[in-house]
Amino acid sequence: KDSPNFNTISLFKDGQRACQPQPLPDSLKGKTLFPHVSFKNATVHVNFGAVPLAPLPFTCRMVQDATKVDTSATKYDAPADGKHEVVYPVSLPDEGTF
């Protein structure tokens, strides 16, 4: 909370800041954020692992290394008919997925 970058988000590429920190909208402050990446006609490699792939200019926890206080668990009730729906992304080889 003491950082000038508190309640901001920014993009890093190979450990270097790719854009200036952008303030979170008021409606997102204090809420759980779900990291995701969405592009069309592009290949993207993201790291949600426990350690950064390159050194960062600050100390932070990675998504996989998050503590309970940094996360939010949601419990879902079982469907009435007992059957769950599962959606799998389908990708074609050499079409931007790996």
mmCIF file with all atom_site columns, N, CA, C and O in Angstrom, residues 22-77:
data_model
loop_
_atom_site.group_PDB
_atom_site.id
_atom_site.type_symbol
_atom_site.label_atom_id
_atom_site.label_alt_id
_atom_site.label_comp_id
_atom_site.label_asym_id
_atom_site.label_entity_id
_atom_site.label_seq_id
_atom_site.pdbx_PDB_ins_code
_atom_site.Cartn_x
_atom_site.Cartn_y
_atom_site.Cartn_z
_atom_site.occupancy
_atom_site.B_iso_or_equiv
_atom_site.pdbx_formal_charge
_atom_site.auth_seq_id
_atom_site.auth_comp_id
_atom_site.auth_asym_id
_atom_site.auth_atom_id
_atom_site.pdbx_PDB_model_num
ATOM 1   N N  . GLN A 1 22 ? -0.615  1.235   -15.134 1.00 0.00 ? 22 GLN A N  1
ATOM 2   C CA . GLN A 1 22 ? -1.934  1.808   -15.403 1.00 0.00 ? 22 GLN A CA 1
ATOM 3   C C  . GLN A 1 22 ? -2.791  1.628   -14.155 1.00 0.00 ? 22 GLN A C  1
ATOM 4   O O  . GLN A 1 22 ? -2.842  0.537   -13.588 1.00 0.00 ? 22 GLN A O  1
ATOM 5   N N  . PRO A 1 23 ? -3.444  2.678   -13.686 1.00 0.00 ? 23 PRO A N  1
ATOM 6   C CA . PRO A 1 23 ? -4.279  2.534   -12.490 1.00 0.00 ? 23 PRO A CA 1
ATOM 7   C C  . PRO A 1 23 ? -5.466  1.612   -12.748 1.00 0.00 ? 23 PRO A C  1
ATOM 8   O O  . PRO A 1 23 ? -6.053  1.626   -13.834 1.00 0.00 ? 23 PRO A O  1
ATOM 9   N N  . LEU A 1 24 ? -5.791  0.800   -11.752 1.00 0.00 ? 24 LEU A N  1
ATOM 10  C CA . LEU A 1 24 ? -6.978  -0.041  -11.849 1.00 0.00 ? 24 LEU A CA 1
ATOM 11  C C  . LEU A 1 24 ? -8.224  0.835   -11.768 1.00 0.00 ? 24 LEU A C  1
ATOM 12  O O  . LEU A 1 24 ? -8.239  1.816   -11.023 1.00 0.00 ? 24 LEU A O  1
ATOM 13  N N  . PRO A 1 25 ? -9.273  0.507   -12.494 1.00 0.00 ? 25 PRO A N  1
ATOM 14  C CA . PRO A 1 25 ? -10.534 1.240   -12.321 1.00 0.00 ? 25 PRO A CA 1
ATOM 15  C C  . PRO A 1 25 ? -11.033 1.066   -10.888 1.00 0.00 ? 25 PRO A C  1
ATOM 16  O O  . PRO A 1 25 ? -10.786 0.031   -10.252 1.00 0.00 ? 25 PRO A O  1
ATOM 17  N N  . ASP A 1 26 ? -11.709 2.042   -10.380 1.00 0.00 ? 26 ASP A N  1
ATOM 18  C CA . ASP A 1 26 ? -12.219 1.973   -9.004  1.00 0.00 ? 26 ASP A CA 1
ATOM 19  C C  . ASP A 1 26 ? -13.045 0.712   -8.765  1.00 0.00 ? 26 ASP A C  1
ATOM 20  O O  . ASP A 1 26 ? -13.012 0.148   -7.679  1.00 0.00 ? 26 ASP A O  1
ATOM 21  N N  . SER A 1 27 ? -13.758 0.255   -9.787  1.00 0.00 ? 27 SER A N  1
ATOM 22  C CA . SER A 1 27 ? -14.614 -0.914  -9.621  1.00 0.00 ? 27 SER A CA 1
ATOM 23  C C  . SER A 1 27 ? -13.811 -2.207  -9.415  1.00 0.00 ? 27 SER A C  1
ATOM 24  O O  . SER A 1 27 ? -14.367 -3.206  -8.973  1.00 0.00 ? 27 SER A O  1
ATOM 25  N N  . LEU A 1 28 ? -12.514 -2.209  -9.734  1.00 0.00 ? 28 LEU A N  1
ATOM 26  C CA . LEU A 1 28 ? -11.682 -3.399  -9.559  1.00 0.00 ? 28 LEU A CA 1
ATOM 27  C C  . LEU A 1 28 ? -10.777 -3.345  -8.332  1.00 0.00 ? 28 LEU A C  1
ATOM 28  O O  . LEU A 1 28 ? -10.193 -4.351  -7.953  1.00 0.00 ? 28 LEU A O  1
ATOM 29  N N  . LYS A 1 29 ? -10.641 -2.189  -7.722  1.00 0.00 ? 29 LYS A N  1
ATOM 30  C CA . LYS A 1 29 ? -9.768  -2.058  -6.550  1.00 0.00 ? 29 LYS A CA 1
ATOM 31  C C  . LYS A 1 29 ? -10.300 -2.889  -5.397  1.00 0.00 ? 29 LYS A C  1
ATOM 32  O O  . LYS A 1 29 ? -11.487 -2.861  -5.089  1.00 0.00 ? 29 LYS A O  1
ATOM 33  N N  . GLY A 1 30 ? -9.401  -3.678  -4.792  1.00 0.00 ? 30 GLY A N  1
ATOM 34  C CA . GLY A 1 30 ? -9.775  -4.514  -3.659  1.00 0.00 ? 30 GLY A CA 1
ATOM 35  C C  . GLY A 1 30 ? -10.457 -5.813  -4.047  1.00 0.00 ? 30 GLY A C  1
ATOM 36  O O  . GLY A 1 30 ? -10.866 -6.577  -3.184  1.00 0.00 ? 30 GLY A O  1
ATOM 37  N N  . LYS A 1 31 ? -10.600 -6.081  -5.340  1.00 0.00 ? 31 LYS A N  1
ATOM 38  C CA . LYS A 1 31 ? -11.257 -7.307  -5.793  1.00 0.00 ? 31 LYS A CA 1
ATOM 39  C C  . LYS A 1 31 ? -10.225 -8.292  -6.329  1.00 0.00 ? 31 LYS A C  1
ATOM 40  O O  . LYS A 1 31 ? -9.121  -7.910  -6.702  1.00 0.00 ? 31 LYS A O  1
ATOM 41  N N  . THR A 1 32 ? -10.604 -9.551  -6.380  1.00 0.00 ? 32 THR A N  1
ATOM 42  C CA . THR A 1 32 ? -9.737  -10.576 -6.929  1.00 0.00 ? 32 THR A CA 1
ATOM 43  C C  . THR A 1 32 ? -9.659  -10.414 -8.439  1.00 0.00 ? 32 THR A C  1
ATOM 44  O O  . THR A 1 32 ? -10.686 -10.307 -9.104  1.00 0.00 ? 32 THR A O  1
ATOM 45  N N  . LEU A 1 33 ? -8.441  -10.394 -8.965  1.00 0.00 ? 33 LEU A N  1
ATOM 46  C CA . LEU A 1 33 ? -8.235  -10.293 -10.405 1.00 0.00 ? 33 LEU A CA 1
ATOM 47  C C  . LEU A 1 33 ? -7.836  -11.663 -10.935 1.00 0.00 ? 33 LEU A C  1
ATOM 48  O O  . LEU A 1 33 ? -7.075  -12.381 -10.303 1.00 0.00 ? 33 LEU A O  1
ATOM 49  N N  . PHE A 1 34 ? -8.342  -12.038 -12.072 1.00 0.00 ? 34 PHE A N  1
ATOM 50  C CA . PHE A 1 34 ? -8.058  -13.330 -12.684 1.00 0.00 ? 34 PHE A CA 1
ATOM 51  C C  . PHE A 1 34 ? -7.181  -13.093 -13.909 1.00 0.00 ? 34 PHE A C  1
ATOM 52  O O  . PHE A 1 34 ? -7.662  -12.568 -14.912 1.00 0.00 ? 34 PHE A O  1
ATOM 53  N N  . PRO A 1 35 ? -5.886  -13.459 -13.820 1.00 0.00 ? 35 PRO A N  1
ATOM 54  C CA . PRO A 1 35 ? -4.999  -13.183 -14.960 1.00 0.00 ? 35 PRO A CA 1
ATOM 55  C C  . PRO A 1 35 ? -5.404  -13.985 -16.187 1.00 0.00 ? 35 PRO A C  1
ATOM 56  O O  . PRO A 1 35 ? -5.737  -15.161 -16.101 1.00 0.00 ? 35 PRO A O  1
ATOM 57  N N  . HIS A 1 36 ? -5.400  -13.329 -17.311 1.00 0.00 ? 36 HIS A N  1
ATOM 58  C CA . HIS A 1 36 ? -5.677  -14.003 -18.576 1.00 0.00 ? 36 HIS A CA 1
ATOM 59  C C  . HIS A 1 36 ? -5.096  -13.164 -19.707 1.00 0.00 ? 36 HIS A C  1
ATOM 60  O O  . HIS A 1 36 ? -4.803  -11.990 -19.540 1.00 0.00 ? 36 HIS A O  1
ATOM 61  N N  . VAL A 1 37 ? -4.922  -13.811 -20.836 1.00 0.00 ? 37 VAL A N  1
ATOM 62  C CA . VAL A 1 37 ? -4.410  -13.147 -22.022 1.00 0.00 ? 37 VAL A CA 1
ATOM 63  C C  . VAL A 1 37 ? -5.299  -13.541 -23.183 1.00 0.00 ? 37 VAL A C  1
ATOM 64  O O  . VAL A 1 37 ? -5.646  -14.706 -23.337 1.00 0.00 ? 37 VAL A O  1
ATOM 65  N N  . SER A 1 38 ? -5.686  -12.580 -23.982 1.00 0.00 ? 38 SER A N  1
ATOM 66  C CA . SER A 1 38 ? -6.550  -12.867 -25.119 1.00 0.00 ? 38 SER A CA 1
ATOM 67  C C  . SER A 1 38 ? -6.057  -12.085 -26.332 1.00 0.00 ? 38 SER A C  1
ATOM 68  O O  . SER A 1 38 ? -5.953  -10.863 -26.278 1.00 0.00 ? 38 SER A O  1
ATOM 69  N N  . PHE A 1 39 ? -5.718  -12.813 -27.383 1.00 0.00 ? 39 PHE A N  1
ATOM 70  C CA . PHE A 1 39 ? -5.273  -12.198 -28.627 1.00 0.00 ? 39 PHE A CA 1
ATOM 71  C C  . PHE A 1 39 ? -5.929  -12.917 -29.785 1.00 0.00 ? 39 PHE A C  1
ATOM 72  O O  . PHE A 1 39 ? -6.335  -14.064 -29.665 1.00 0.00 ? 39 PHE A O  1
ATOM 73  N N  . LYS A 1 40 ? -5.968  -12.278 -30.910 1.00 0.00 ? 40 LYS A N  1
ATOM 74  C CA . LYS A 1 40 ? -6.475  -12.912 -32.130 1.00 0.00 ? 40 LYS A CA 1
ATOM 75  C C  . LYS A 1 40 ? -5.335  -12.930 -33.140 1.00 0.00 ? 40 LYS A C  1
ATOM 76  O O  . LYS A 1 40 ? -4.634  -11.924 -33.301 1.00 0.00 ? 40 LYS A O  1
ATOM 77  N N  . ASN A 1 41 ? -5.152  -14.076 -33.788 1.00 0.00 ? 41 ASN A N  1
ATOM 78  C CA . ASN A 1 41 ? -4.115  -14.234 -34.802 1.00 0.00 ? 41 ASN A CA 1
ATOM 79  C C  . ASN A 1 41 ? -2.722  -13.949 -34.262 1.00 0.00 ? 41 ASN A C  1
ATOM 80  O O  . ASN A 1 41 ? -1.919  -13.262 -34.902 1.00 0.00 ? 41 ASN A O  1
ATOM 81  N N  . ALA A 1 42 ? -2.426  -14.450 -33.066 1.00 0.00 ? 42 ALA A N  1
ATOM 82  C CA . ALA A 1 42 ? -1.110  -14.248 -32.463 1.00 0.00 ? 42 ALA A CA 1
ATOM 83  C C  . ALA A 1 42 ? -0.762  -15.440 -31.583 1.00 0.00 ? 42 ALA A C  1
ATOM 84  O O  . ALA A 1 42 ? -1.640  -16.163 -31.123 1.00 0.00 ? 42 ALA A O  1
ATOM 85  N N  . THR A 1 43 ? 0.520   -15.634 -31.369 1.00 0.00 ? 43 THR A N  1
ATOM 86  C CA . THR A 1 43 ? 1.000   -16.645 -30.435 1.00 0.00 ? 43 THR A CA 1
ATOM 87  C C  . THR A 1 43 ? 1.531   -15.929 -29.211 1.00 0.00 ? 43 THR A C  1
ATOM 88  O O  . THR A 1 43 ? 2.319   -14.982 -29.341 1.00 0.00 ? 43 THR A O  1
ATOM 89  N N  . VAL A 1 44 ? 1.126   -16.349 -28.042 1.00 0.00 ? 44 VAL A N  1
ATOM 90  C CA . VAL A 1 44 ? 1.535   -15.710 -26.800 1.00 0.00 ? 44 VAL A CA 1
ATOM 91  C C  . VAL A 1 44 ? 2.027   -16.774 -25.836 1.00 0.00 ? 44 VAL A C  1
ATOM 92  O O  . VAL A 1 44 ? 1.420   -17.828 -25.700 1.00 0.00 ? 44 VAL A O  1
ATOM 93  N N  . HIS A 1 45 ? 3.136   -16.505 -25.172 1.00 0.00 ? 45 HIS A N  1
ATOM 94  C CA . HIS A 1 45 ? 3.644   -17.384 -24.129 1.00 0.00 ? 45 HIS A CA 1
ATOM 95  C C  . HIS A 1 45 ? 3.570   -16.608 -22.820 1.00 0.00 ? 45 HIS A C  1
ATOM 96  O O  . HIS A 1 45 ? 4.125   -15.512 -22.722 1.00 0.00 ? 45 HIS A O  1
ATOM 97  N N  . VAL A 1 46 ? 2.874   -17.143 -21.846 1.00 0.00 ? 46 VAL A N  1
ATOM 98  C CA . VAL A 1 46 ? 2.738   -16.482 -20.547 1.00 0.00 ? 46 VAL A CA 1
ATOM 99  C C  . VAL A 1 46 ? 3.326   -17.370 -19.469 1.00 0.00 ? 46 VAL A C  1
ATOM 100 O O  . VAL A 1 46 ? 3.464   -18.573 -19.636 1.00 0.00 ? 46 VAL A O  1
ATOM 101 N N  . ASN A 1 47 ? 3.692   -16.768 -18.358 1.00 0.00 ? 47 ASN A N  1
ATOM 102 C CA . ASN A 1 47 ? 4.264   -17.503 -17.245 1.00 0.00 ? 47 ASN A CA 1
ATOM 103 C C  . ASN A 1 47 ? 3.428   -17.249 -15.998 1.00 0.00 ? 47 ASN A C  1
ATOM 104 O O  . ASN A 1 47 ? 3.499   -16.183 -15.412 1.00 0.00 ? 47 ASN A O  1
ATOM 105 N N  . PHE A 1 48 ? 2.616   -18.231 -15.616 1.00 0.00 ? 48 PHE A N  1
ATOM 106 C CA . PHE A 1 48 ? 1.874   -18.152 -14.362 1.00 0.00 ? 48 PHE A CA 1
ATOM 107 C C  . PHE A 1 48 ? 2.523   -19.072 -13.329 1.00 0.00 ? 48 PHE A C  1
ATOM 108 O O  . PHE A 1 48 ? 1.888   -19.504 -12.382 1.00 0.00 ? 48 PHE A O  1
ATOM 109 N N  . GLY A 1 49 ? 3.792   -19.394 -13.513 1.00 0.00 ? 49 GLY A N  1
ATOM 110 C CA . GLY A 1 49 ? 4.511   -20.308 -12.636 1.00 0.00 ? 49 GLY A CA 1
ATOM 111 C C  . GLY A 1 49 ? 4.931   -19.664 -11.327 1.00 0.00 ? 49 GLY A C  1
ATOM 112 O O  . GLY A 1 49 ? 4.530   -18.552 -10.983 1.00 0.00 ? 49 GLY A O  1
ATOM 113 N N  . ALA A 1 50 ? 5.783   -20.363 -10.582 1.00 0.00 ? 50 ALA A N  1
ATOM 114 C CA . ALA A 1 50 ? 6.188   -19.915 -9.248  1.00 0.00 ? 50 ALA A CA 1
ATOM 115 C C  . ALA A 1 50 ? 7.339   -18.919 -9.280  1.00 0.00 ? 50 ALA A C  1
ATOM 116 O O  . ALA A 1 50 ? 7.530   -18.170 -8.321  1.00 0.00 ? 50 ALA A O  1
ATOM 117 N N  . VAL A 1 51 ? 8.118   -18.895 -10.365 1.00 0.00 ? 51 VAL A N  1
ATOM 118 C CA . VAL A 1 51 ? 9.261   -17.974 -10.443 1.00 0.00 ? 51 VAL A CA 1
ATOM 119 C C  . VAL A 1 51 ? 9.233   -17.249 -11.785 1.00 0.00 ? 51 VAL A C  1
ATOM 120 O O  . VAL A 1 51 ? 8.821   -17.809 -12.796 1.00 0.00 ? 51 VAL A O  1
ATOM 121 N N  . PRO A 1 52 ? 9.697   -15.991 -11.817 1.00 0.00 ? 52 PRO A N  1
ATOM 122 C CA . PRO A 1 52 ? 9.744   -15.261 -13.081 1.00 0.00 ? 52 PRO A CA 1
ATOM 123 C C  . PRO A 1 52 ? 10.753  -15.902 -14.036 1.00 0.00 ? 52 PRO A C  1
ATOM 124 O O  . PRO A 1 52 ? 11.739  -16.494 -13.608 1.00 0.00 ? 52 PRO A O  1
ATOM 125 N N  . LEU A 1 53 ? 10.527  -15.775 -15.331 1.00 0.00 ? 53 LEU A N  1
ATOM 126 C CA . LEU A 1 53 ? 11.466  -16.285 -16.318 1.00 0.00 ? 53 LEU A CA 1
ATOM 127 C C  . LEU A 1 53 ? 12.687  -15.378 -16.463 1.00 0.00 ? 53 LEU A C  1
ATOM 128 O O  . LEU A 1 53 ? 13.726  -15.797 -16.945 1.00 0.00 ? 53 LEU A O  1
ATOM 129 N N  . ALA A 1 54 ? 12.549  -14.122 -16.043 1.00 0.00 ? 54 ALA A N  1
ATOM 130 C CA . ALA A 1 54 ? 13.653  -13.161 -16.055 1.00 0.00 ? 54 ALA A CA 1
ATOM 131 C C  . ALA A 1 54 ? 13.540  -12.330 -14.773 1.00 0.00 ? 54 ALA A C  1
ATOM 132 O O  . ALA A 1 54 ? 12.448  -12.158 -14.238 1.00 0.00 ? 54 ALA A O  1
ATOM 133 N N  . PRO A 1 55 ? 14.662  -11.826 -14.262 1.00 0.00 ? 55 PRO A N  1
ATOM 134 C CA . PRO A 1 55 ? 14.605  -11.007 -13.041 1.00 0.00 ? 55 PRO A CA 1
ATOM 135 C C  . PRO A 1 55 ? 13.729  -9.763  -13.241 1.00 0.00 ? 55 PRO A C  1
ATOM 136 O O  . PRO A 1 55 ? 13.763  -9.141  -14.300 1.00 0.00 ? 55 PRO A O  1
ATOM 137 N N  . LEU A 1 56 ? 12.951  -9.434  -12.222 1.00 0.00 ? 56 LEU A N  1
ATOM 138 C CA . LEU A 1 56 ? 12.113  -8.236  -12.255 1.00 0.00 ? 56 LEU A CA 1
ATOM 139 C C  . LEU A 1 56 ? 12.767  -7.143  -11.412 1.00 0.00 ? 56 LEU A C  1
ATOM 140 O O  . LEU A 1 56 ? 13.531  -7.444  -10.484 1.00 0.00 ? 56 LEU A O  1
ATOM 141 N N  . PRO A 1 57 ? 12.471  -5.882  -11.669 1.00 0.00 ? 57 PRO A N  1
ATOM 142 C CA . PRO A 1 57 ? 13.085  -4.790  -10.910 1.00 0.00 ? 57 PRO A CA 1
ATOM 143 C C  . PRO A 1 57 ? 12.444  -4.577  -9.535  1.00 0.00 ? 57 PRO A C  1
ATOM 144 O O  . PRO A 1 57 ? 12.669  -3.557  -8.906  1.00 0.00 ? 57 PRO A O  1
ATOM 145 N N  . PHE A 1 58 ? 11.654  -5.525  -9.072  1.00 0.00 ? 58 PHE A N  1
ATOM 146 C CA . PHE A 1 58 ? 10.998  -5.436  -7.772  1.00 0.00 ? 58 PHE A CA 1
ATOM 147 C C  . PHE A 1 58 ? 10.728  -6.855  -7.284  1.00 0.00 ? 58 PHE A C  1
ATOM 148 O O  . PHE A 1 58 ? 10.905  -7.825  -8.025  1.00 0.00 ? 58 PHE A O  1
ATOM 149 N N  . THR A 1 59 ? 10.299  -6.992  -6.055  1.00 0.00 ? 59 THR A N  1
ATOM 150 C CA . THR A 1 59 ? 9.976   -8.295  -5.478  1.00 0.00 ? 59 THR A CA 1
ATOM 151 C C  . THR A 1 59 ? 8.464   -8.473  -5.466  1.00 0.00 ? 59 THR A C  1
ATOM 152 O O  . THR A 1 59 ? 7.738   -7.565  -5.060  1.00 0.00 ? 59 THR A O  1
ATOM 153 N N  . CYS A 1 60 ? 8.012   -9.621  -5.932  1.00 0.00 ? 60 CYS A N  1
ATOM 154 C CA . CYS A 1 60 ? 6.584   -9.914  -5.905  1.00 0.00 ? 60 CYS A CA 1
ATOM 155 C C  . CYS A 1 60 ? 6.388   -11.421 -5.916  1.00 0.00 ? 60 CYS A C  1
ATOM 156 O O  . CYS A 1 60 ? 7.302   -12.173 -6.212  1.00 0.00 ? 60 CYS A O  1
ATOM 157 N N  . ARG A 1 61 ? 5.193   -11.848 -5.575  1.00 0.00 ? 61 ARG A N  1
ATOM 158 C CA . ARG A 1 61 ? 4.837   -13.261 -5.663  1.00 0.00 ? 61 ARG A CA 1
ATOM 159 C C  . ARG A 1 61 ? 4.233   -13.524 -7.029  1.00 0.00 ? 61 ARG A C  1
ATOM 160 O O  . ARG A 1 61 ? 3.463   -12.723 -7.545  1.00 0.00 ? 61 ARG A O  1
ATOM 161 N N  . MET A 1 62 ? 4.579   -14.669 -7.583  1.00 0.00 ? 62 MET A N  1
ATOM 162 C CA . MET A 1 62 ? 4.002   -15.079 -8.854  1.00 0.00 ? 62 MET A CA 1
ATOM 163 C C  . MET A 1 62 ? 2.662   -15.763 -8.575  1.00 0.00 ? 62 MET A C  1
ATOM 164 O O  . MET A 1 62 ? 2.355   -16.118 -7.435  1.00 0.00 ? 62 MET A O  1
ATOM 165 N N  . VAL A 1 63 ? 1.853   -15.988 -9.594  1.00 0.00 ? 63 VAL A N  1
ATOM 166 C CA . VAL A 1 63 ? 0.523   -16.564 -9.421  1.00 0.00 ? 63 VAL A CA 1
ATOM 167 C C  . VAL A 1 63 ? 0.594   -17.914 -8.718  1.00 0.00 ? 63 VAL A C  1
ATOM 168 O O  . VAL A 1 63 ? -0.124  -18.163 -7.753  1.00 0.00 ? 63 VAL A O  1
ATOM 169 N N  . GLN A 1 64 ? 1.476   -18.798 -9.164  1.00 0.00 ? 64 GLN A N  1
ATOM 170 C CA . GLN A 1 64 ? 1.556   -20.131 -8.578  1.00 0.00 ? 64 GLN A CA 1
ATOM 171 C C  . GLN A 1 64 ? 2.070   -20.097 -7.137  1.00 0.00 ? 64 GLN A C  1
ATOM 172 O O  . GLN A 1 64 ? 1.827   -21.016 -6.367  1.00 0.00 ? 64 GLN A O  1
ATOM 173 N N  . ASP A 1 65 ? 2.759   -19.037 -6.753  1.00 0.00 ? 65 ASP A N  1
ATOM 174 C CA . ASP A 1 65 ? 3.335   -18.912 -5.418  1.00 0.00 ? 65 ASP A CA 1
ATOM 175 C C  . ASP A 1 65 ? 2.447   -18.060 -4.492  1.00 0.00 ? 65 ASP A C  1
ATOM 176 O O  . ASP A 1 65 ? 2.864   -17.683 -3.406  1.00 0.00 ? 65 ASP A O  1
ATOM 177 N N  . ALA A 1 66 ? 1.242   -17.757 -4.898  1.00 0.00 ? 66 ALA A N  1
ATOM 178 C CA . ALA A 1 66 ? 0.361   -16.901 -4.102  1.00 0.00 ? 66 ALA A CA 1
ATOM 179 C C  . ALA A 1 66 ? -0.012  -17.571 -2.779  1.00 0.00 ? 66 ALA A C  1
ATOM 180 O O  . ALA A 1 66 ? -0.188  -18.783 -2.718  1.00 0.00 ? 66 ALA A O  1
ATOM 181 N N  . THR A 1 67 ? -0.131  -16.774 -1.737  1.00 0.00 ? 67 THR A N  1
ATOM 182 C CA . THR A 1 67 ? -0.542  -17.284 -0.438  1.00 0.00 ? 67 THR A CA 1
ATOM 183 C C  . THR A 1 67 ? -2.062  -17.192 -0.312  1.00 0.00 ? 67 THR A C  1
ATOM 184 O O  . THR A 1 67 ? -2.729  -16.542 -1.110  1.00 0.00 ? 67 THR A O  1
ATOM 185 N N  . LYS A 1 68 ? -2.612  -17.835 0.718   1.00 0.00 ? 68 LYS A N  1
ATOM 186 C CA . LYS A 1 68 ? -4.072  -17.804 0.905   1.00 0.00 ? 68 LYS A CA 1
ATOM 187 C C  . LYS A 1 68 ? -4.611  -16.389 1.025   1.00 0.00 ? 68 LYS A C  1
ATOM 188 O O  . LYS A 1 68 ? -5.681  -16.074 0.519   1.00 0.00 ? 68 LYS A O  1
ATOM 189 N N  . VAL A 1 69 ? -3.865  -15.519 1.693   1.00 0.00 ? 69 VAL A N  1
ATOM 190 C CA . VAL A 1 69 ? -4.337  -14.147 1.880   1.00 0.00 ? 69 VAL A CA 1
ATOM 191 C C  . VAL A 1 69 ? -4.372  -13.385 0.549   1.00 0.00 ? 69 VAL A C  1
ATOM 192 O O  . VAL A 1 69 ? -5.117  -12.424 0.391   1.00 0.00 ? 69 VAL A O  1
ATOM 193 N N  . ASP A 1 70 ? -3.574  -13.843 -0.429  1.00 0.00 ? 70 ASP A N  1
ATOM 194 C CA . ASP A 1 70 ? -3.525  -13.186 -1.737  1.00 0.00 ? 70 ASP A CA 1
ATOM 195 C C  . ASP A 1 70 ? -4.503  -13.771 -2.743  1.00 0.00 ? 70 ASP A C  1
ATOM 196 O O  . ASP A 1 70 ? -4.553  -13.339 -3.887  1.00 0.00 ? 70 ASP A O  1
ATOM 197 N N  . THR A 1 71 ? -5.274  -14.777 -2.352  1.00 0.00 ? 71 THR A N  1
ATOM 198 C CA . THR A 1 71 ? -6.157  -15.459 -3.290  1.00 0.00 ? 71 THR A CA 1
ATOM 199 C C  . THR A 1 71 ? -7.605  -15.450 -2.802  1.00 0.00 ? 71 THR A C  1
ATOM 200 O O  . THR A 1 71 ? -7.888  -15.086 -1.666  1.00 0.00 ? 71 THR A O  1
ATOM 201 N N  . SER A 1 72 ? -8.487  -15.888 -3.661  1.00 0.00 ? 72 SER A N  1
ATOM 202 C CA . SER A 1 72 ? -9.900  -15.987 -3.323  1.00 0.00 ? 72 SER A CA 1
ATOM 203 C C  . SER A 1 72 ? -10.424 -17.310 -3.864  1.00 0.00 ? 72 SER A C  1
ATOM 204 O O  . SER A 1 72 ? -10.341 -17.560 -5.070  1.00 0.00 ? 72 SER A O  1
ATOM 205 N N  . ALA A 1 73 ? -10.924 -18.166 -2.983  1.00 0.00 ? 73 ALA A N  1
ATOM 206 C CA . ALA A 1 73 ? -11.473 -19.463 -3.397  1.00 0.00 ? 73 ALA A CA 1
ATOM 207 C C  . ALA A 1 73 ? -12.988 -19.348 -3.521  1.00 0.00 ? 73 ALA A C  1
ATOM 208 O O  . ALA A 1 73 ? -13.645 -18.706 -2.706  1.00 0.00 ? 73 ALA A O  1
ATOM 209 N N  . THR A 1 74 ? -13.514 -19.970 -4.547  1.00 0.00 ? 74 THR A N  1
ATOM 210 C CA . THR A 1 74 ? -14.957 -19.952 -4.782  1.00 0.00 ? 74 THR A CA 1
ATOM 211 C C  . THR A 1 74 ? -15.460 -21.378 -4.818  1.00 0.00 ? 74 THR A C  1
ATOM 212 O O  . THR A 1 74 ? -14.897 -22.225 -5.506  1.00 0.00 ? 74 THR A O  1
ATOM 213 N N  . LYS A 1 75 ? -16.516 -21.661 -4.067  1.00 0.00 ? 75 LYS A N  1
ATOM 214 C CA . LYS A 1 75 ? -17.104 -22.990 -4.052  1.00 0.00 ? 75 LYS A CA 1
ATOM 215 C C  . LYS A 1 75 ? -18.361 -22.964 -4.917  1.00 0.00 ? 75 LYS A C  1
ATOM 216 O O  . LYS A 1 75 ? -19.184 -22.057 -4.807  1.00 0.00 ? 75 LYS A O  1
ATOM 217 N N  . TYR A 1 76 ? -18.467 -23.958 -5.768  1.00 0.00 ? 76 TYR A N  1
ATOM 218 C CA . TYR A 1 76 ? -19.640 -24.062 -6.628  1.00 0.00 ? 76 TYR A CA 1
ATOM 219 C C  . TYR A 1 76 ? -20.462 -25.273 -6.213  1.00 0.00 ? 76 TYR A C  1
ATOM 220 O O  . TYR A 1 76 ? -19.921 -26.334 -5.912  1.00 0.00 ? 76 TYR A O  1
ATOM 221 N N  . ASP A 1 77 ? -21.765 -25.117 -6.205  1.00 0.00 ? 77 ASP A N  1
ATOM 222 C CA . ASP A 1 77 ? -22.659 -26.226 -5.893  1.00 0.00 ? 77 ASP A CA 1
ATOM 223 C C  . ASP A 1 77 ? -22.699 -27.205 -7.059  1.00 0.00 ? 77 ASP A C  1
ATOM 224 O O  . ASP A 1 77 ? -22.581 -26.815 -8.217  1.00 0.00 ? 77 ASP A O  1
#
